[in-house]
Amino acid sequence: MLRRFMIIGGLLVAMVLAGGFALLMQRQYVYDGNIRRIAEPFPVESERPGKTVGEAQNWLLIGSDRRPGEQGAQRADTIMILHLPADRRRIYVVGIPRDAYVPIKGHGNDKINASYAYGGPRLLISTVERFTGVRIDHFAAVDFAGFVAMTRALGGVDVYVARTTYDPMNKVTWKQGKVHLDGEQSLLFVRQRYNLPGGDFDRIRRQQAVIKAMGRKLRDSSLFAIDAFLQESTKSLSVDPGVTMSLLRGLAFDLRGVEDLTALTTPHLGSATIRGASVVKIDEKKAEKLFAAVRQDALADYVEANGGINDTELLY
């Protein structure tokens, strides 16, 4: 029976982590038909980093206000690198602050999410690869409407808030203790940045916490609920052409024993104001150490030596 899932995609795409594959096999063509493939999202080969050591994979995941290619400028509200080590014993998610101040080809230095508005997936991938030195093997984006539908399909998820927090932009109060997030509430929770002690960095932790909560909820869900979730997630998903059902089935089998993910954030020096805009200054030395570990498929050693795991169980 299909019992365990993990979420990957701009915020998410579900993959089976354990159990049988009856539902996935039966419904795979329905799910696959819902997914949108983005033509030629990667930069030219001569401008790309070398491949990560061994059989490790790196996915660039984003959450956006609209699907790639839709009319109007696209904004990447959430940017993460999902690292799957060659041994498939863990899953690592490295959050990149959307306001990270980095070089963007043809546009000088700017917030990293501006690259998505300037040039869609290709320029965003190019910017992330140039910034990190990490080759991106696959790309997945989910739009906000799909994220709302996914949490609703699960009947919501639960997170723990360390202290009562008020969101002045949306006039919502998150009370201390266990908070149930369903539909629109889940989106408001993961997008809040104002009035949080760590600003955008607390928002990254919230996003990673909700991803983990969705994984836990799926683990205990009925096949009916899992099917509803997969229907909604695939409808809102845009990926590179290499993301096939065969690839997802293979990853699902490889990751069947994984129970949790390790959440990290790109090392930074805090916020600064440049040309009147609030940006995040990256700690280049520490970030290089982190991304070198990604390139060398050595994140387990990096975490053991440097720590840095985000606490996604106690949120602000």
XYZ file of N, CA and C in Angstrom, residues 17-237:
663
model
N 7.963 7.185 -0.597
C 9.163 6.823 0.146
C 9.126 5.389 0.644
N 7.975 4.788 0.737
C 7.939 3.406 1.207
C 6.613 2.786 0.824
N 6.572 1.449 0.911
C 5.333 0.750 0.622
C 5.251 0.351 -0.836
N 4.066 -0.134 -1.249
C 3.854 -0.587 -2.606
C 3.619 0.554 -3.557
N 3.509 0.220 -4.846
C 3.388 1.233 -5.876
C 2.087 1.089 -6.663
N 1.092 0.411 -6.096
C -0.139 0.142 -6.841
C -0.827 1.419 -7.301
N -0.984 2.371 -6.385
C -1.684 3.604 -6.752
C -0.898 4.391 -7.787
N 0.418 4.517 -7.564
C 1.242 5.264 -8.501
C 1.213 4.625 -9.879
N 1.295 3.306 -9.936
C 1.279 2.620 -11.220
C -0.070 2.773 -11.907
N -1.139 2.679 -11.127
C -2.483 2.757 -11.691
C -2.807 4.154 -12.210
N -2.332 5.181 -11.500
C -2.726 6.552 -11.803
C -1.608 7.374 -12.440
N -0.480 6.743 -12.761
C 0.681 7.512 -13.183
C 0.415 8.341 -14.431
N -0.388 7.830 -15.361
C -0.617 8.584 -16.592
C -1.511 9.796 -16.345
N -2.410 9.682 -15.363
C -3.229 10.833 -14.979
C -2.346 11.907 -14.367
N -1.500 11.506 -13.417
C -0.611 12.470 -12.771
C 0.332 13.098 -13.795
N 0.911 12.253 -14.640
C 1.880 12.741 -15.616
C 1.238 13.738 -16.577
N -0.022 13.493 -16.935
C -0.721 14.399 -17.842
C -0.993 15.762 -17.238
N -0.993 15.832 -15.918
C -1.229 17.113 -15.245
C 0.010 18.004 -15.215
N 1.185 17.381 -15.269
C 2.440 18.117 -15.089
C 2.803 18.885 -16.352
N 3.254 20.103 -16.168
C 3.701 20.918 -17.294
C 5.213 20.812 -17.426
N 5.701 20.543 -18.646
C 7.139 20.496 -18.908
C 7.596 21.822 -19.525
N 8.712 22.324 -19.023
C 9.264 23.589 -19.494
C 10.330 23.292 -20.539
N 10.177 23.843 -21.720
C 11.136 23.599 -22.794
C 12.455 24.318 -22.515
N 13.543 23.589 -22.601
C 14.900 24.122 -22.517
C 15.105 25.083 -21.341
N 14.939 24.614 -20.113
C 15.097 25.511 -18.962
C 16.545 25.714 -18.513
N 17.472 24.905 -19.043
C 18.847 24.956 -18.551
C 19.732 25.853 -19.420
N 20.755 26.460 -18.824
C 21.710 27.275 -19.591
C 22.503 26.403 -20.564
N 23.236 27.055 -21.469
C 24.074 26.302 -22.406
C 25.158 25.576 -21.613
N 25.544 24.405 -22.099
C 26.444 23.525 -21.347
C 27.778 24.196 -21.015
N 28.286 25.015 -21.925
C 29.598 25.631 -21.707
C 29.617 26.592 -20.518
N 28.442 27.024 -20.057
C 28.357 27.974 -18.947
C 27.991 27.301 -17.624
N 27.932 25.969 -17.622
C 27.439 25.268 -16.442
C 28.571 24.627 -15.637
N 28.376 24.440 -14.318
C 29.371 23.739 -13.498
C 29.428 22.260 -13.867
N 30.477 21.596 -13.401
C 30.564 20.158 -13.602
C 29.558 19.420 -12.742
N 29.359 18.151 -13.049
C 28.374 17.355 -12.324
C 28.835 17.077 -10.895
N 27.854 16.899 -10.017
C 28.134 16.543 -8.632
C 28.733 15.142 -8.586
N 29.565 14.900 -7.595
C 30.250 13.613 -7.451
C 29.251 12.458 -7.412
N 29.591 11.357 -8.095
C 28.799 10.126 -8.018
C 27.398 10.259 -8.578
N 26.465 9.574 -7.925
C 25.080 9.522 -8.392
C 24.172 10.485 -7.632
N 24.753 11.442 -6.943
C 23.942 12.434 -6.230
C 23.165 13.285 -7.225
N 22.041 13.823 -6.772
C 21.218 14.701 -7.604
C 20.907 15.983 -6.848
N 20.806 17.082 -7.604
C 20.418 18.372 -7.043
C 19.228 18.925 -7.821
N 18.166 19.200 -7.100
C 16.955 19.773 -7.689
C 16.820 21.215 -7.213
N 16.478 22.115 -8.129
C 16.135 23.477 -7.734
C 14.621 23.560 -7.623
N 14.138 23.901 -6.444
C 12.711 23.950 -6.160
C 12.304 25.384 -5.884
N 11.228 25.827 -6.511
C 10.757 27.178 -6.229
C 9.251 27.192 -6.023
N 8.811 28.149 -5.230
C 7.398 28.463 -5.097
C 7.188 29.829 -5.711
N 6.213 29.952 -6.596
C 6.030 31.188 -7.346
C 4.575 31.614 -7.360
N 4.353 32.898 -7.691
C 2.987 33.398 -7.741
C 2.275 32.997 -9.021
N 3.003 32.459 -9.992
C 2.361 31.964 -11.214
C 3.265 30.940 -11.874
N 2.690 30.189 -12.823
C 3.476 29.180 -13.524
C 4.462 29.829 -14.487
N 5.619 29.173 -14.737
C 6.565 29.706 -15.709
C 5.902 29.899 -17.067
N 6.140 31.058 -17.690
C 5.591 31.324 -19.010
C 4.260 32.030 -19.011
N 3.579 32.105 -17.859
C 2.315 32.821 -17.816
C 2.571 34.315 -17.947
N 1.555 35.033 -18.424
C 1.696 36.456 -18.661
C 2.007 37.197 -17.358
N 2.920 38.175 -17.456
C 3.297 38.952 -16.279
C 4.586 38.433 -15.673
N 5.275 39.306 -14.959
C 6.552 38.929 -14.348
C 6.344 37.854 -13.286
N 7.231 36.871 -13.304
C 7.168 35.793 -12.322
C 8.028 36.165 -11.124
N 7.574 35.819 -9.941
C 8.346 36.088 -8.733
C 8.559 34.778 -7.978
N 9.815 34.490 -7.691
C 10.142 33.281 -6.931
C 10.148 33.641 -5.455
N 9.115 33.242 -4.737
C 8.986 33.578 -3.325
C 9.771 32.607 -2.448
N 9.978 31.413 -2.949
C 10.693 30.365 -2.219
C 11.719 29.739 -3.147
N 12.961 29.619 -2.689
C 14.024 29.018 -3.497
C 14.776 28.026 -2.618
N 14.848 26.777 -3.051
C 15.532 25.738 -2.285
C 16.305 24.819 -3.221
N 17.423 24.314 -2.737
C 18.119 23.226 -3.423
C 17.849 21.947 -2.647
N 17.277 20.968 -3.327
C 17.060 19.643 -2.744
C 18.228 18.769 -3.164
N 18.995 18.278 -2.192
C 20.151 17.427 -2.485
C 19.835 15.994 -2.092
N 19.934 15.102 -3.060
C 19.740 13.670 -2.826
C 21.107 13.000 -2.928
N 21.700 12.593 -1.801
C 23.030 11.976 -1.852
C 23.006 10.649 -2.594
N 24.170 10.241 -3.047
C 24.255 9.012 -3.828
C 23.743 7.808 -3.063
N 23.960 7.775 -1.747
C 23.515 6.616 -0.974
C 22.027 6.679 -0.631
N 21.384 7.821 -0.923
C 19.930 8.011 -0.718
C 19.504 7.730 0.735
N 20.419 7.938 1.678
C 20.081 7.674 3.086
C 19.428 8.871 3.758
N 19.623 10.057 3.197
C 19.013 11.265 3.738
C 18.494 12.122 2.587
N 17.687 13.102 2.931
C 17.291 14.144 1.994
C 17.680 15.472 2.637
N 18.354 16.316 1.881
C 18.772 17.622 2.391
C 18.071 18.725 1.602
N 17.603 19.741 2.309
C 17.016 20.911 1.670
C 17.791 22.132 2.138
N 18.372 22.857 1.190
C 19.133 24.070 1.502
C 18.330 25.278 1.030
N 17.859 26.075 1.973
C 17.102 27.263 1.624
C 18.021 28.398 1.203
N 17.640 29.086 0.124
C 18.367 30.266 -0.340
C 17.464 31.473 -0.132
N 17.880 32.459 0.671
C 17.026 33.635 0.868
C 16.667 34.282 -0.463
N 15.417 34.583 -0.663
C 14.992 35.144 -1.947
C 15.615 36.515 -2.200
N 16.046 37.195 -1.111
C 16.664 38.513 -1.243
C 18.189 38.448 -1.238
N 18.757 37.241 -1.367
C 20.217 37.106 -1.415
C 20.771 37.972 -2.542
N 21.781 38.775 -2.221
C 22.340 39.736 -3.176
C 23.476 39.059 -3.933
N 23.229 38.763 -5.208
C 24.169 37.970 -5.998
C 24.293 38.547 -7.406
N 25.354 38.168 -8.140
C 25.472 38.594 -9.537
C 24.453 37.859 -10.413
N 23.810 38.592 -11.308
C 22.874 38.021 -12.274
C 23.376 38.385 -13.671
N 23.595 37.397 -14.491
C 24.160 37.634 -15.820
C 23.319 38.652 -16.599
N 23.978 39.714 -17.051
C 23.305 40.734 -17.844
C 22.560 41.776 -17.044
N 22.567 41.641 -15.711
C 21.783 42.563 -14.881
C 22.554 43.076 -13.665
N 23.839 42.813 -13.584
C 24.603 43.252 -12.429
C 24.215 42.489 -11.180
N 24.442 43.070 -10.021
C 24.062 42.446 -8.754
C 22.632 42.823 -8.392
N 21.886 41.844 -7.892
C 20.485 42.084 -7.531
C 20.039 40.951 -6.615
N 18.805 41.059 -6.144
C 18.228 39.963 -5.370
C 18.110 38.741 -6.270
N 18.387 37.566 -5.700
C 18.422 36.364 -6.529
C 17.074 36.067 -7.169
N 15.967 36.413 -6.486
C 14.669 36.109 -7.085
C 14.351 37.025 -8.258
N 15.092 38.133 -8.405
C 14.886 38.995 -9.566
C 15.275 38.281 -10.857
N 16.197 37.321 -10.766
C 16.613 36.591 -11.968
C 15.447 35.833 -12.582
N 14.528 35.371 -11.759
C 13.352 34.649 -12.266
C 12.426 35.606 -13.001
N 12.289 36.827 -12.469
C 11.456 37.828 -13.140
C 12.100 38.281 -14.448
N 13.432 38.392 -14.452
C 14.134 38.845 -15.652
C 14.144 37.799 -16.767
N 14.344 36.537 -16.401
C 14.572 35.543 -17.451
C 14.021 34.168 -17.190
N 13.051 34.044 -16.286
C 12.396 32.759 -16.063
C 13.335 31.696 -15.517
N 12.956 30.416 -15.664
C 13.752 29.321 -15.092
C 15.203 29.302 -15.552
N 15.445 29.602 -16.835
C 16.821 29.499 -17.337
C 17.750 30.478 -16.629
N 17.339 31.724 -16.486
C 18.212 32.694 -15.829
C 18.310 32.417 -14.332
N 17.232 31.941 -13.726
C 17.303 31.587 -12.305
C 18.276 30.436 -12.090
N 18.167 29.389 -12.907
C 19.082 28.249 -12.781
C 20.521 28.702 -13.007
N 20.737 29.523 -14.041
C 22.071 30.048 -14.319
C 22.616 30.826 -13.130
N 21.762 31.649 -12.519
C 22.189 32.464 -11.380
C 22.535 31.600 -10.179
N 21.704 30.604 -9.898
C 21.966 29.703 -8.773
C 23.248 28.907 -9.012
N 23.444 28.418 -10.230
C 24.649 27.642 -10.526
C 25.906 28.503 -10.408
N 25.849 29.740 -10.895
C 27.009 30.635 -10.802
C 27.288 31.025 -9.353
N 26.244 31.209 -8.586
C 26.367 31.618 -7.184
C 26.906 30.481 -6.310
N 26.431 29.262 -6.544
C 26.765 28.131 -5.675
C 27.861 27.223 -6.223
N 28.047 27.228 -7.548
C 28.944 26.261 -8.164
C 28.352 24.874 -8.224
N 27.073 24.741 -7.867
C 26.374 23.449 -7.854
C 25.598 23.284 -9.158
N 25.784 22.158 -9.812
C 25.034 21.883 -11.034
C 23.624 21.437 -10.667
N 22.638 22.054 -11.274
C 21.241 21.704 -11.044
C 20.831 20.631 -12.050
N 20.428 19.482 -11.538
C 20.037 18.371 -12.408
C 18.581 18.463 -12.845
N 17.728 18.963 -11.947
C 16.300 19.063 -12.273
C 15.705 20.307 -11.632
N 14.618 20.763 -12.234
C 13.944 21.987 -11.790
C 12.466 21.691 -11.595
N 11.897 22.219 -10.506
C 10.461 22.049 -10.266
C 9.912 23.319 -9.627
N 8.777 23.778 -10.138
C 8.129 24.977 -9.601
C 6.673 24.667 -9.314
N 6.174 25.185 -8.204
C 4.763 25.040 -7.874
C 4.194 26.429 -7.647
N 2.976 26.675 -8.136
C 2.372 27.989 -7.936
C 1.591 28.010 -6.632
N 1.291 29.199 -6.151
C 0.687 29.347 -4.837
C -0.708 28.741 -4.764
N -1.478 28.866 -5.837
C -2.826 28.287 -5.825
C -2.750 26.781 -5.631
N -1.751 26.161 -6.250
C -1.576 24.724 -6.092
C -1.177 24.351 -4.684
N -0.347 25.180 -4.060
C 0.058 24.916 -2.682
C -1.150 24.928 -1.752
N -2.026 25.899 -1.944
C -3.253 25.975 -1.141
C -4.087 24.715 -1.336
N -4.241 24.295 -2.594
C -5.050 23.114 -2.898
C -4.443 21.847 -2.307
N -3.117 21.765 -2.279
C -2.455 20.579 -1.736
C -2.693 20.436 -0.238
N -2.538 21.534 0.498
C -2.774 21.435 1.939
C -4.241 21.153 2.228
N -5.115 21.700 1.392
C -6.549 21.442 1.583
C -6.860 19.968 1.325
N -6.214 19.369 0.319
C -6.446 17.959 0.005
C -6.039 17.054 1.160
N -5.077 17.508 1.961
C -4.619 16.725 3.113
C -5.448 16.981 4.361
N -6.375 17.929 4.277
C -7.120 18.298 5.470
C -6.307 19.170 6.399
N -5.277 19.823 5.845
C -4.427 20.706 6.627
C -3.283 19.974 7.303
N -2.341 20.753 7.843
C -1.189 20.198 8.554
C -0.996 20.966 9.860
N -0.257 20.366 10.791
C -0.025 20.981 12.095
C 1.442 21.362 12.265
N 1.671 22.564 12.807
C 3.014 23.006 13.166
C 2.957 23.581 14.579
N 4.124 23.794 15.181
C 4.159 24.344 16.540
C 4.797 25.725 16.507
N 4.075 26.728 17.023
C 4.555 28.108 17.071
C 5.042 28.409 18.485
N 6.283 28.903 18.608
C 6.912 29.088 19.919
C 6.292 30.224 20.720
N 5.847 31.264 20.038
C 5.194 32.365 20.743
C 4.194 33.032 19.812
N 3.185 33.641 20.384
C 2.149 34.291 19.591
C 2.773 35.353 18.683
N 2.421 35.289 17.397
C 2.991 36.186 16.397
C 1.874 36.808 15.569
N 1.993 38.105 15.319
C 0.993 38.821 14.521
C 1.568 39.142 13.149
N 0.784 38.886 12.106
C 1.159 39.215 10.732
C 0.462 40.517 10.351
N 1.177 41.652 10.338
C 0.535 42.939 10.071
C 0.060 43.102 8.634
N 0.673 42.387 7.700
C 0.284 42.516 6.295
C -1.073 41.882 6.026
N -1.321 40.738 6.661
C -2.564 39.997 6.416
C -3.513 40.010 7.605
N -3.075 40.710 8.684
C -3.914 40.854 9.880
C -4.336 39.492 10.442
N -3.335 38.624 10.581
C -3.550 37.278 11.116
C -2.677 37.100 12.353
N -3.235 36.479 13.382
C -2.473 36.169 14.591
C -2.279 34.664 14.693
N -1.015 34.256 14.838
C -0.695 32.848 15.053
C -0.427 32.674 16.541
N -1.305 31.955 17.230
C -1.188 31.810 18.675
C -0.140 30.760 19.043
N 0.491 30.974 20.183
C 1.494 30.037 20.671
C 0.887 28.647 20.829
N 1.667 27.639 20.454
C 1.210 26.261 20.565
C 1.000 25.631 19.203
N 0.313 24.520 19.183
C 0.060 23.823 17.926
C -0.921 24.616 17.081
N -0.558 24.842 15.829
C -1.396 25.603 14.909
C -1.766 24.704 13.738
N -3.055 24.649 13.429
C -3.526 23.863 12.290
C -3.639 24.778 11.081
N -2.961 24.415 10.003
C -2.936 25.227 8.790
C -3.680 24.511 7.681
N -4.663 25.166 7.113
C -5.455 24.548 6.055
C -5.697 25.572 4.951
N -5.481 25.165 3.701
C -5.788 26.032 2.575
C -5.041 27.351 2.612
N -5.799 28.460 2.547
C -5.215 29.797 2.496
C -4.327 30.085 3.707
N -4.700 29.541 4.868
C -3.896 29.779 6.070
C -2.465 29.282 5.899
N -2.314 28.137 5.256
C -0.975 27.579 5.077
C -0.112 28.507 4.228
N -0.722 29.123 3.204
C 0.031 30.035 2.345
C 0.414 31.306 3.099
N -0.520 31.849 3.874
C -0.212 33.035 4.673
C 0.931 32.745 5.646
N 0.918 31.551 6.228
C 1.933 31.186 7.219
C 3.321 31.116 6.594
N 3.446 30.482 5.433
C 4.774 30.303 4.844
C 5.273 31.554 4.133
N 4.396 32.522 3.866
C 4.830 33.735 3.175
C 5.110 34.901 4.113
N 4.694 34.800 5.368
C 4.926 35.924 6.279
C 6.421 36.172 6.474
N 6.817 37.432 6.453
C 8.208 37.794 6.737
C 8.298 38.958 7.709
N 7.280 39.810 7.732
C 7.302 40.963 8.629
C 6.857 40.565 10.037
N 7.457 41.217 11.023
C 7.140 41.002 12.430
C 7.616 39.641 12.938
N 8.576 39.038 12.235
C 9.228 37.815 12.703
C 10.631 38.180 13.176
N 11.120 37.575 14.267
C 12.446 37.933 14.792
C 13.552 37.825 13.744
N 13.487 36.770 12.921
C 14.527 36.560 11.921
C 14.116 36.944 10.519
N 12.973 37.604 10.366
C 12.534 38.038 9.047
C 12.451 36.893 8.051
N 13.135 37.071 6.910
C 13.080 36.078 5.836
C 13.657 34.741 6.267
N 14.568 34.741 7.242
C 15.189 33.491 7.677
C 14.198 32.649 8.488
N 13.350 33.315 9.268
C 12.277 32.584 9.950
C 11.262 32.072 8.943
N 11.054 32.826 7.878
C 10.124 32.363 6.848
C 10.650 31.095 6.180
N 11.953 31.034 5.918
C 12.538 29.823 5.340
C 12.287 28.634 6.258
N 12.481 28.830 7.570
C 12.241 27.746 8.525
C 10.778 27.332 8.505
N 9.875 28.298 8.390
C 8.449 27.968 8.309
C 8.156 27.124 7.071
N 8.723 27.518 5.946
C 8.488 26.771 4.710
C 8.990 25.338 4.838
N 10.176 25.176 5.387
C 10.733 23.835 5.553
C 9.914 23.021 6.547
N 9.402 23.681 7.587
C 8.576 22.985 8.579
C 7.278 22.491 7.969
N 6.657 23.297 7.113
C 5.401 22.883 6.491
C 5.640 21.726 5.527
N 6.763 21.747 4.804
C 7.100 20.622 3.934
C 7.203 19.334 4.751
N 7.902 19.405 5.890
C 8.038 18.219 6.740
C 6.683 17.790 7.291
N 5.853 18.753 7.665
C 4.527 18.423 8.195
C 3.669 17.746 7.140
N 3.795 18.184 5.898
C 3.043 17.543 4.819
C 3.515 16.112 4.612
N 4.835 15.906 4.704
C 5.353 14.546 4.592
C 4.813 13.640 5.678
N 4.757 14.156 6.917
C 4.218 13.359 8.027
C 2.741 13.062 7.812
N 1.995 14.053 7.335
C 0.559 13.860 7.129
C 0.301 12.824 6.040
N 1.082 12.881 4.982
C 0.925 11.912 3.900
C 1.235 10.499 4.361
N 2.191 10.380 5.268
C 2.597 9.059 5.758
C 1.427 8.329 6.400
N 0.514 9.096 6.982
C -0.608 8.491 7.699
C -1.943 8.664 6.975
N -1.894 9.075 5.713
C -3.133 9.357 4.986
C -3.675 8.122 4.278
N -4.950 8.171 3.971
C -5.591 7.105 3.197
C -5.187 7.231 1.734
N -5.400 6.167 0.963
C -5.109 6.226 -0.466
C -5.946 7.297 -1.152
N -7.178 7.484 -0.696
C -8.047 8.506 -1.279
C -7.431 9.893 -1.094
N -6.937 10.181 0.113
C -6.332 11.487 0.391
C -5.028 11.658 -0.379
N -4.251 10.584 -0.479
C -2.994 10.654 -1.217
C -3.259 10.925 -2.695
N -4.265 10.257 -3.242
C -4.620 10.481 -4.637
C -5.051 11.932 -4.852
N -5.857 12.472 -3.951
C -6.298 13.868 -4.067
C -5.102 14.812 -4.006
N -4.164 14.513 -3.110
C -2.967 15.342 -2.991
C -2.150 15.302 -4.281
N -1.953 14.105 -4.831
C -1.165 13.980 -6.055
C -1.843 14.667 -7.234
N -3.161 14.588 -7.271
C -3.888 15.292 -8.330
C -3.614 16.787 -8.255
N -3.723 17.356 -7.056
C -3.543 18.799 -6.903
C -2.083 19.206 -7.108
N -1.160 18.418 -6.571
C 0.251 18.791 -6.687
C 0.717 18.757 -8.135
N 0.299 17.740 -8.881
C 0.753 17.651 -10.269
C 0.094 18.702 -11.157
N -1.121 19.120 -10.822
C -1.781 20.176 -11.605
C -1.052 21.512 -11.497
N -0.385 21.720 -10.389
C 0.270 23.014 -10.151
C 1.767 22.961 -10.417
N 2.235 21.851 -10.960
C 3.669 21.605 -11.064
C 4.205 21.866 -12.466
